[in-house]
Amino acid sequence: MPDMPIRHHHDSGWYEVRIEGHLDSRWAAWFDALSLTNESDGTTVFRSQVADQSALYGLLQKVRDIGLPLLSVAQVEADKPGSATNLRS
């Protein structure tokens, strides 16, 4: 087996999550989100800062718990929504 470099990802930073359906703004506190936006296409987008991979998984578990389909997860720069790494689900 060839030697493969070990990649160390802390995955801390800002994430943008898109789900199917609209959420009321009161959900923002539950998701620890900075912003929650209902889009005209029937989706909700929120941005949240996560400390590490474990916190990201916790955020995704909350999405699962509300029962609305997860459409995408993207790591974004704090001041540039929609940029950086897209981790489509």
Coordinates of N, CA and C in Angstrom, one line a residue:
M1 N 0.8 -1.2 0.0 CA 0.0 0.0 0.0 C 0.9 1.2 0.0
P2 N 0.6 2.2 -0.9 CA 1.5 3.4 -1.0 C 1.3 4.3 0.3
D3 N 2.3 5.0 0.6 CA 2.2 5.9 1.7 C 1.3 7.1 1.3
M4 N 0.3 7.3 2.1 CA -0.6 8.5 1.8 C -0.4 9.5 2.9
P5 N -0.3 10.8 2.5 CA -0.1 11.8 3.6 C -1.3 11.8 4.5
I6 N -1.1 12.1 5.7 CA -2.2 12.2 6.6 C -2.6 13.7 6.6
R7 N -3.9 13.9 6.4 CA -4.4 15.3 6.3 C -5.1 15.6 7.7
H8 N -4.6 16.7 8.2 CA -5.2 17.1 9.5 C -6.1 18.3 9.3
H9 N -7.4 18.0 9.5 CA -8.4 19.1 9.3 C -9.0 19.4 10.6
H10 N -8.9 20.6 11.0 CA -9.6 21.0 12.2 C -11.0 21.5 11.9
D11 N -11.2 22.0 10.6 CA -12.5 22.4 10.1 C -13.1 23.5 11.0
S12 N -12.3 24.3 11.7 CA -12.9 25.4 12.4 C -13.2 26.5 11.4
G13 N -14.1 27.4 11.7 CA -14.4 28.5 10.8 C -15.9 28.6 10.6
W14 N -16.2 29.3 9.5 CA -17.6 29.6 9.2 C -18.2 28.6 8.2
Y15 N -19.4 28.2 8.4 CA -20.1 27.3 7.5 C -21.4 27.9 7.1
E16 N -21.8 27.7 5.8 CA -23.1 28.1 5.3 C -23.8 26.8 5.0
V17 N -25.0 26.7 5.6 CA -25.9 25.5 5.5 C -27.1 25.9 4.8
R18 N -27.5 25.1 3.8 CA -28.8 25.3 3.1 C -29.7 24.1 3.3
I19 N -30.9 24.4 3.7 CA -31.9 23.3 3.9 C -33.2 23.6 3.1
E20 N -33.9 22.6 2.8 CA -35.2 22.7 2.1 C -36.2 23.2 3.1
G21 N -37.0 24.2 2.7 CA -38.1 24.8 3.5 C -37.6 26.0 4.2
H22 N -38.6 26.8 4.7 CA -38.3 28.0 5.4 C -38.4 27.8 6.9
L23 N -37.5 28.4 7.6 CA -37.5 28.4 9.1 C -37.8 29.8 9.6
D24 N -38.5 29.9 10.7 CA -38.7 31.2 11.3 C -37.4 31.7 11.9
S25 N -37.3 33.0 12.1 CA -36.0 33.6 12.6 C -35.7 33.1 14.0
R26 N -36.7 32.6 14.8 CA -36.5 32.2 16.1 C -35.6 31.0 16.2
W27 N -35.4 30.2 15.1 CA -34.5 29.1 15.0 C -33.1 29.5 15.0
A28 N -32.8 30.7 14.7 CA -31.4 31.2 14.6 C -30.6 30.9 15.9
A29 N -31.2 31.2 17.1 CA -30.6 31.0 18.4 C -30.3 29.5 18.6
W30 N -31.3 28.6 18.2 CA -31.1 27.2 18.4 C -29.9 26.6 17.6
F31 N -29.7 27.2 16.4 CA -28.6 26.8 15.6 C -27.3 27.5 15.9
D32 N -27.3 28.5 16.8 CA -26.1 29.3 17.1 C -25.7 30.0 15.8
A33 N -26.6 30.4 15.0 CA -26.3 31.0 13.7 C -26.2 32.5 13.8
L34 N -25.3 33.1 13.0 CA -25.3 34.6 12.9 C -26.4 35.1 12.1
S35 N -26.7 34.4 11.0 CA -27.8 34.9 10.2 C -28.6 33.7 9.7
L36 N -29.9 33.9 9.5 CA -30.8 32.9 8.9 C -31.6 33.6 7.9
T37 N -31.5 33.1 6.6 CA -32.2 33.8 5.5 C -33.1 32.8 4.8
N38 N -34.4 33.2 4.7 CA -35.3 32.4 3.8 C -35.2 32.9 2.4
E39 N -34.8 32.1 1.5 CA -34.6 32.4 0.1 C -35.9 32.3 -0.7
S40 N -36.0 32.9 -1.8 CA -37.2 32.9 -2.6 C -37.5 31.5 -3.3
D41 N -36.4 30.7 -3.3 CA -36.5 29.4 -3.9 C -37.1 28.3 -2.9
G42 N -37.5 28.8 -1.7 CA -38.1 27.8 -0.8 C -37.1 27.2 0.1
T43 N -35.8 27.7 0.1 CA -34.8 27.2 1.0 C -34.5 28.2 2.1
T44 N -33.8 27.7 3.1 CA -33.3 28.5 4.2 C -31.8 28.4 4.3
V45 N -31.1 29.5 4.4 CA -29.6 29.5 4.4 C -29.2 30.1 5.8
F46 N -28.3 29.4 6.5 CA -27.8 30.1 7.7 C -26.3 29.9 7.7
R47 N -25.7 30.9 8.4 CA -24.2 30.9 8.6 C -23.9 30.8 10.1
S48 N -23.0 29.9 10.4 CA -22.6 29.7 11.8 C -21.1 29.4 11.9
Q49 N -20.5 29.9 13.0 CA -19.1 29.6 13.2 C -19.1 28.4 14.0
V50 N -18.2 27.4 13.7 CA -18.0 26.2 14.4 C -16.5 26.1 14.9
A51 N -16.3 25.6 16.0 CA -15.0 25.5 16.6 C -14.1 24.4 16.0
D52 N -14.7 23.3 15.7 CA -14.0 22.1 15.2 C -14.9 21.1 14.5
Q53 N -14.4 20.0 14.1 CA -15.1 19.0 13.4 C -16.3 18.5 14.3
S54 N -16.1 18.3 15.6 CA -17.2 17.8 16.4 C -18.3 18.8 16.5
A55 N -18.0 20.1 16.5 CA -19.1 21.1 16.5 C -19.8 21.1 15.2
L56 N -19.1 20.9 14.1 CA -19.8 20.8 12.8 C -20.8 19.6 12.8
Y57 N -20.3 18.5 13.3 CA -21.2 17.3 13.4 C -22.4 17.6 14.2
G58 N -22.2 18.3 15.3 CA -23.4 18.7 16.2 C -24.3 19.6 15.5
L59 N -23.8 20.5 14.7 CA -24.7 21.4 13.9 C -25.5 20.6 12.9
L60 N -24.9 19.7 12.2 CA -25.6 18.8 11.3 C -26.6 17.9 11.9
Q61 N -26.3 17.5 13.2 CA -27.3 16.7 13.9 C -28.6 17.5 14.2
K62 N -28.4 18.8 14.5 CA -29.5 19.7 14.7 C -30.4 19.8 13.4
V63 N -29.7 19.9 12.3 CA -30.4 19.9 11.0 C -31.2 18.6 10.9
R64 N -30.6 17.5 11.2 CA -31.3 16.2 11.1 C -32.5 16.2 12.0
D65 N -32.4 16.7 13.2 CA -33.4 16.7 14.2 C -34.7 17.5 13.8
I66 N -34.5 18.5 13.0 CA -35.7 19.3 12.7 C -36.5 18.6 11.5
G67 N -35.8 17.7 10.9 CA -36.5 16.9 9.8 C -36.6 17.5 8.5
L68 N -35.9 18.6 8.2 CA -35.9 19.2 6.9 C -34.7 18.7 6.1
P69 N -34.8 18.5 4.8 CA -33.7 18.0 4.1 C -32.5 18.9 4.0
L70 N -31.4 18.4 4.2 CA -30.1 19.2 4.1 C -29.8 19.2 2.6
L71 N -29.6 20.4 2.0 CA -29.2 20.5 0.6 C -27.7 20.7 0.4
S72 N -27.1 21.5 1.2 CA -25.6 21.7 1.1 C -25.0 22.3 2.3
V73 N -23.7 22.1 2.4 CA -22.9 22.6 3.5 C -21.6 23.1 2.8
A74 N -21.3 24.4 3.1 CA -20.1 25.0 2.5 C -19.3 25.7 3.5
Q75 N -18.0 25.5 3.6 CA -17.1 26.3 4.4 C -16.9 27.6 3.7
V76 N -17.1 28.7 4.4 CA -17.0 30.0 3.8 C -16.1 30.9 4.7
E77 N -15.6 32.0 4.0 CA -14.8 33.0 4.8 C -15.8 33.8 5.5
A78 N -15.4 34.3 6.7 CA -16.3 35.1 7.5 C -16.9 36.3 6.8
D79 N -16.2 36.9 5.9 CA -16.7 38.1 5.3 C -17.2 37.9 3.8
K80 N -17.1 36.6 3.4 CA -17.4 36.4 2.0 C -18.3 35.1 1.9
P81 N -19.6 35.3 2.1 CA -20.5 34.1 2.0 C -20.5 33.5 0.6
G82 N -20.5 32.2 0.6 CA -20.6 31.5 -0.7 C -19.2 31.2 -1.3
S83 N -18.1 31.7 -0.7 CA -16.8 31.4 -1.2 C -16.2 30.2 -0.5
A84 N -15.0 29.8 -0.9 CA -14.2 28.8 -0.3 C -14.7 27.4 -0.6
T85 N -14.5 26.4 0.3 CA -14.8 25.0 0.0 C -16.3 24.7 0.1
N86 N -16.7 24.0 -1.0 CA -18.1 23.6 -1.0 C -18.1 22.1 -0.7
L87 N -18.9 21.7 0.3 CA -18.9 20.3 0.8 C -20.3 19.8 0.5
R88 N -20.8 19.7 -0.7 CA -22.1 19.4 -1.0 C -22.5 18.0 -0.5
S89 N -23.7 17.9 0.0 CA -24.2 16.6 0.5 C -25.1 16.0 -0.5

